Coordinates of C-alpha atoms and ligand atoms in Angstrom, one line a residue:
X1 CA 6.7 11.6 -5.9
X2 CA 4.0 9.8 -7.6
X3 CA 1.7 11.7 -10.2
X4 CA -1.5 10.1 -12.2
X5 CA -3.4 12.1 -14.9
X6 CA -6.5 11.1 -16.3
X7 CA -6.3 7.7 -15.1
X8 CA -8.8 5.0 -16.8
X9 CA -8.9 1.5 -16.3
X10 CA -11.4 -1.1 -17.8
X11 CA -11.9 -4.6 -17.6
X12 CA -13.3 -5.7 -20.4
X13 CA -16.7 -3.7 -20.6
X14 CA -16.8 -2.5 -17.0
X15 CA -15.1 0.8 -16.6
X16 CA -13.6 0.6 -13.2
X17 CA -11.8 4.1 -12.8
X18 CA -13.1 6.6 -15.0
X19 CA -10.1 9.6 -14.9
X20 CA -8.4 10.1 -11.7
X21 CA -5.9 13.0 -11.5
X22 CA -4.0 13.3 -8.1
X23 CA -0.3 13.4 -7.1
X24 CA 0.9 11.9 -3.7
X25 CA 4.4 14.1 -2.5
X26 CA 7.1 13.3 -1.6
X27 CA 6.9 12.0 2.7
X28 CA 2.4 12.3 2.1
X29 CA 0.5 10.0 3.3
X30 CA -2.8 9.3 2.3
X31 CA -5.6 6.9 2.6
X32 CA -7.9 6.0 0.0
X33 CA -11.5 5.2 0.8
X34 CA -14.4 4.4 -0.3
X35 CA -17.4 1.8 -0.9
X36 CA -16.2 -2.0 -1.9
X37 CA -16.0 -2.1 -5.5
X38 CA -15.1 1.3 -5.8
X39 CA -11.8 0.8 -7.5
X40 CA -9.4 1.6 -4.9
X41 CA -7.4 -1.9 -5.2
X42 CA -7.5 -1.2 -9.0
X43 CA -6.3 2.4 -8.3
X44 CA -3.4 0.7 -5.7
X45 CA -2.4 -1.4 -8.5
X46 CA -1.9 1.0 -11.4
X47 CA 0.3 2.7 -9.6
X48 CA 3.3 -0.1 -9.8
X49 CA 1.5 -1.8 -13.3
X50 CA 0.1 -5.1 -11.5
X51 CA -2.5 -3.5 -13.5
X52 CA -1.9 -2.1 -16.8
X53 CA -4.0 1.5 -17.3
X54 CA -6.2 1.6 -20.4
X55 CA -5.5 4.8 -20.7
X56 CA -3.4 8.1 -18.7
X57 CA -0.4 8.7 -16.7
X58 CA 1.8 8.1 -13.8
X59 CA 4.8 9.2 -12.7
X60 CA 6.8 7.6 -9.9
X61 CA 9.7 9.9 -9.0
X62 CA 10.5 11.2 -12.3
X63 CA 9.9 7.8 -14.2
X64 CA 6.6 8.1 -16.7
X65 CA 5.6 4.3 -16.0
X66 CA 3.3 4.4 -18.7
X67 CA 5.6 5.1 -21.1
X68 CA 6.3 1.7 -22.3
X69 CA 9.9 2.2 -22.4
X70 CA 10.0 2.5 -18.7
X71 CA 11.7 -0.8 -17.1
X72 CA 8.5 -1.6 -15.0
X73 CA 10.7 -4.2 -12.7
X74 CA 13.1 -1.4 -11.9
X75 CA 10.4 1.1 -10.6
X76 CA 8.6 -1.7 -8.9
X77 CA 11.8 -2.6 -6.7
X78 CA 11.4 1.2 -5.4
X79 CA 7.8 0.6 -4.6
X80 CA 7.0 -1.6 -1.9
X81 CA 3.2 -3.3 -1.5
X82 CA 1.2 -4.9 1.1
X83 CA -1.6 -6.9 0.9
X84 CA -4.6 -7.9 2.7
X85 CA -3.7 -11.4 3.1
X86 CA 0.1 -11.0 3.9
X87 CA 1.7 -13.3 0.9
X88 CA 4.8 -14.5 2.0
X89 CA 6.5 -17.1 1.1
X90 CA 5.4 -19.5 3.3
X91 CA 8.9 -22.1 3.0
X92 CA 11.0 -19.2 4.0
X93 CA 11.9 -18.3 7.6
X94 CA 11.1 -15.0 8.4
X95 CA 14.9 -13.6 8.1
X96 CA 14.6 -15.6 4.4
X97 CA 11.5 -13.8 3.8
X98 CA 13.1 -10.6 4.4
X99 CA 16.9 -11.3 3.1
X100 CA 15.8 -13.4 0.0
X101 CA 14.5 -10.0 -2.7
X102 CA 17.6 -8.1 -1.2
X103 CA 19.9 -10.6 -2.0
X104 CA 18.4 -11.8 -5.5
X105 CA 17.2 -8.9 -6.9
X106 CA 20.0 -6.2 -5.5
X107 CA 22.7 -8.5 -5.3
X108 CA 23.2 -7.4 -1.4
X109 CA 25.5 -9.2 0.4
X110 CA 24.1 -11.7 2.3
X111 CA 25.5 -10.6 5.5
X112 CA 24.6 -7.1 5.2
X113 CA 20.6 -8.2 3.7
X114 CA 20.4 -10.0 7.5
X115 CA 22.0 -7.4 9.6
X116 CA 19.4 -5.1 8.1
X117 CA 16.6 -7.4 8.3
X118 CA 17.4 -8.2 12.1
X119 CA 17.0 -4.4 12.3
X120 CA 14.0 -3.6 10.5
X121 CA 12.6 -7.1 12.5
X122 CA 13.3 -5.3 16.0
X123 CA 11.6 -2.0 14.4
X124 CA 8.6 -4.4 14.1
X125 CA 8.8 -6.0 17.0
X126 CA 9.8 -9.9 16.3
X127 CA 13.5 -10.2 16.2
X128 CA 12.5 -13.2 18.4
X129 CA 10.7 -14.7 15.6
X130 CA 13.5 -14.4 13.0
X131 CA 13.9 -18.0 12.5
X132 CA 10.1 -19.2 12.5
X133 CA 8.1 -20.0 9.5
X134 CA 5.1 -17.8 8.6
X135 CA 2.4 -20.5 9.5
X136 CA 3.5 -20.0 13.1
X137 CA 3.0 -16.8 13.4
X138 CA -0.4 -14.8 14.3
X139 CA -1.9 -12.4 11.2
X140 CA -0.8 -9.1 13.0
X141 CA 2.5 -10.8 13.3
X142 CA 2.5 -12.0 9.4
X143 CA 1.4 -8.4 8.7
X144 CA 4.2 -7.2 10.7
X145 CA 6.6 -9.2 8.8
X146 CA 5.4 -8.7 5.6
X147 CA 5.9 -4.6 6.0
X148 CA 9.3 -5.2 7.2
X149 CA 10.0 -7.7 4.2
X150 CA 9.0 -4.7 1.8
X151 CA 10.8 -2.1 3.9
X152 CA 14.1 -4.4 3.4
X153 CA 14.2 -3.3 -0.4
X154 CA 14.5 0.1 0.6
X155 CA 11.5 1.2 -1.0
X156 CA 10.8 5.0 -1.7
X157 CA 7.3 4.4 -1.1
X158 CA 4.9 1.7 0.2
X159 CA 1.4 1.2 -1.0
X160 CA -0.9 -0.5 1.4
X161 CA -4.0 -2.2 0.7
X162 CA -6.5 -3.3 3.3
X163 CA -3.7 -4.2 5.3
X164 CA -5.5 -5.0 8.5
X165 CA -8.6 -6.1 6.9
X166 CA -7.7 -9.9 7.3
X167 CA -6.8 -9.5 10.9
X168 CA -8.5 -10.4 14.3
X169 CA -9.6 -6.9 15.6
X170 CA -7.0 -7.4 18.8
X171 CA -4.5 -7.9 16.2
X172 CA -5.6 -4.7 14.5
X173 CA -3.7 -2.3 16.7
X174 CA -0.1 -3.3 16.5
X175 CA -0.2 -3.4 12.3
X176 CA -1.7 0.3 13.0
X177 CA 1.4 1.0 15.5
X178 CA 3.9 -0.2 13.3
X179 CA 2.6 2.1 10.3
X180 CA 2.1 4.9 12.2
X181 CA 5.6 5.1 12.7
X182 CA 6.7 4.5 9.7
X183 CA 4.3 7.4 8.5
X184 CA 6.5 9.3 11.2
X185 CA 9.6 8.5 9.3
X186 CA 8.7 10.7 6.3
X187 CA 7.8 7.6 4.1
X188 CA 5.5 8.3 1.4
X189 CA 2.4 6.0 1.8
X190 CA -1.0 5.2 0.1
X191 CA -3.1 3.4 2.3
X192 CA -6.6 2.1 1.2
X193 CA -8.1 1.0 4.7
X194 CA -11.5 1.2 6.5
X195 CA -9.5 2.2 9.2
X196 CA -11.7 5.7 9.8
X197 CA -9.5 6.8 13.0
X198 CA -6.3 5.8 11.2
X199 CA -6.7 7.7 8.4
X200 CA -8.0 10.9 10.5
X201 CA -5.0 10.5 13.1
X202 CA -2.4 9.8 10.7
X203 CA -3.3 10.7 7.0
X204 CA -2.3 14.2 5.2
X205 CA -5.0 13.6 2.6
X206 CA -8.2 11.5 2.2
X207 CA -8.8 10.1 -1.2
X208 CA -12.9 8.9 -1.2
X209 CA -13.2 6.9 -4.5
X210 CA -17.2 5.8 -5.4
X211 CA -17.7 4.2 -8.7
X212 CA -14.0 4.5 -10.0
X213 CA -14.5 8.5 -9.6
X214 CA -12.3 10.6 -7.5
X215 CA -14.9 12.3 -5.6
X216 CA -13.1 13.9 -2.8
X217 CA -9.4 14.7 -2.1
X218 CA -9.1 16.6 1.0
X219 CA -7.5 17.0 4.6
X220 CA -8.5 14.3 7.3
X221 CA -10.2 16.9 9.1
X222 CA -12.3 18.5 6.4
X223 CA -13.2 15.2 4.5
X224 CA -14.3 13.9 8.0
X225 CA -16.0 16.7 9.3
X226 CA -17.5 18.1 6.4
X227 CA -17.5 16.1 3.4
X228 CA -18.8 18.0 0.4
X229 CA -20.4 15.6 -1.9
X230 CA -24.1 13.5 -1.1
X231 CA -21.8 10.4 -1.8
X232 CA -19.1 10.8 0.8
X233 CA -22.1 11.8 3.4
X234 CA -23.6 8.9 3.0
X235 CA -20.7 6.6 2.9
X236 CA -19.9 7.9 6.2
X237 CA -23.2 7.5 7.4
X238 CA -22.5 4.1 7.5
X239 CA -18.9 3.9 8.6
X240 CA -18.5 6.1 11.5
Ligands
LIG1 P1 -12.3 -2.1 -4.3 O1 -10.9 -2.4 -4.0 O2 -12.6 -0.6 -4.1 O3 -13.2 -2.9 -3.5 P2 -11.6 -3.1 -6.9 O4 -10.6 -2.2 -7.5 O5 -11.1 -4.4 -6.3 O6 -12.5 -2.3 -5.8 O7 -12.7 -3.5 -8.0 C1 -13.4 -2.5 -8.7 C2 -14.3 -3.2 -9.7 O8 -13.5 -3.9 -10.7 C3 -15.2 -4.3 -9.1 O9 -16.4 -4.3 -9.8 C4 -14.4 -5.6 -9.5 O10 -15.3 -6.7 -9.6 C5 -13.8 -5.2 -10.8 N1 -12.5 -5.9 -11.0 C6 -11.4 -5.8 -10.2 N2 -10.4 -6.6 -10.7 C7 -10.9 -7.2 -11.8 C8 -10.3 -8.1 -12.8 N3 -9.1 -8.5 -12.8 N4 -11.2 -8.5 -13.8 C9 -12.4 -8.0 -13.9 N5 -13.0 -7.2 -13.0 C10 -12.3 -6.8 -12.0
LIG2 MG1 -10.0 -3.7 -2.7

């Protein structure tokens, strides 16, 4: 599903990922760790060109997004992306917020973009909060809605980054719930978190990025228990 080959990015002088080479299949999900600063946001990014690569190549589906003949905007409507601090658009109710990129940018009908975001809101548990504006809302709930607002473009995969780094840590649980299940759907995912347990309970494959280099790429259970390189063992020295 997505593919990336020698993967370099730099901003300016400072070479932030220095030649990643991984593929993510099609229904995998996998969590990307690592130290702050290590590039995994960069990494995130790359993959639907909010950051353009300096130099290698993905592939999302069978679309080379690299190639700069690729429509970017069309491959970017199949990808859906949520951030740490929720961004939505804070003068839309929460139906609007979930209806509005369905009906603009697919041309759904309207009454069909809000029978399926009243769905997707009761997968999330907040149908009851269809009408209220973000700012009412808690962060898990914000969080909640902005997964569903991305799952209302249909996406073939979701990229995830920090998602519940923002939140209160009672809040944490019910972000974690919501993409647990969605992992349980067969949706392809890649999930930077410091979520340890989550990525052990619910990941296929640990990415551990240090110093934009893909150091380890390996089942949960293997990276966790017995992490190969001096980096990873010390990084989860200090996590776990
Ligand atoms: P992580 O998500 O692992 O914490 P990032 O990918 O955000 O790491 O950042 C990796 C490095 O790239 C950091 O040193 C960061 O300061 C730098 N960086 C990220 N984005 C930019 C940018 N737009 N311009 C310049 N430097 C950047
Ligand atoms: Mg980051």
């Amino acid at each position: 599903m997505i593919k990336v080959e020698n993967l370099h990015k730099t901003f300016g002088r400072l070479e932030v990922l220095k030649g990643i080479t991984t593929t993510i299949d099609d229904g995998a999900v996998v969590a990307i760790i690592g130290p702050s600063g290590s590039g995994k946001s960069t990494f995130l990014r790359c993959l639907n060109k909010l950051e353009e690569p300096t130099e290698g190549r993905i592939w999302i589906g069978e679309d080379e997004i690299t190639d700069p003949k690729t429509n970017i905007m069309k491959v970017r409507q199949r990808i859906g992306m949520v951030f740490q601090h929720f961004h939505l658009f804070p003068h839309m109710t929460v139906l609007e917020n979930l209806t509005y990129a369905p009906i603009k940018v697919k041309g759904m009908p309207k009454a069909e973009a809000e029978k399926k975001a009243r769905d997707l809101l009761d997968k999330v548990g907040l149908l009851n909060k269809a009408n209220e504006y973000p700012n009412r809302l808690s962060g898990g709930q914000k969080q909640r809605v902005a997964i569903a607002r991305a799952l209302a473009m249909e996406p073939e995969a979701m990229l995830f980054d920090e998602p519940t780094s923002a939140l209160d840590p009672e809040m944490v649980k019910e972000v974690l719930d919501v993409m647990k299940s969605l992992a349980h759907t067969g949706m392809t995912m890649a999930i930077v978190t410091h979520e340890m347990g989550f990525a052990r309970e619910v990941a296929d494959r640990v990415l551990f990025l240090d110093e934009g280099v893909l150091v380890e790429d390996a089942p949960p259970n293997e990276f966790f228990t017995n992490p190969k390189s001096a980096r990873a063992k010390a990084f989860l020295e200090k996590v776990l």
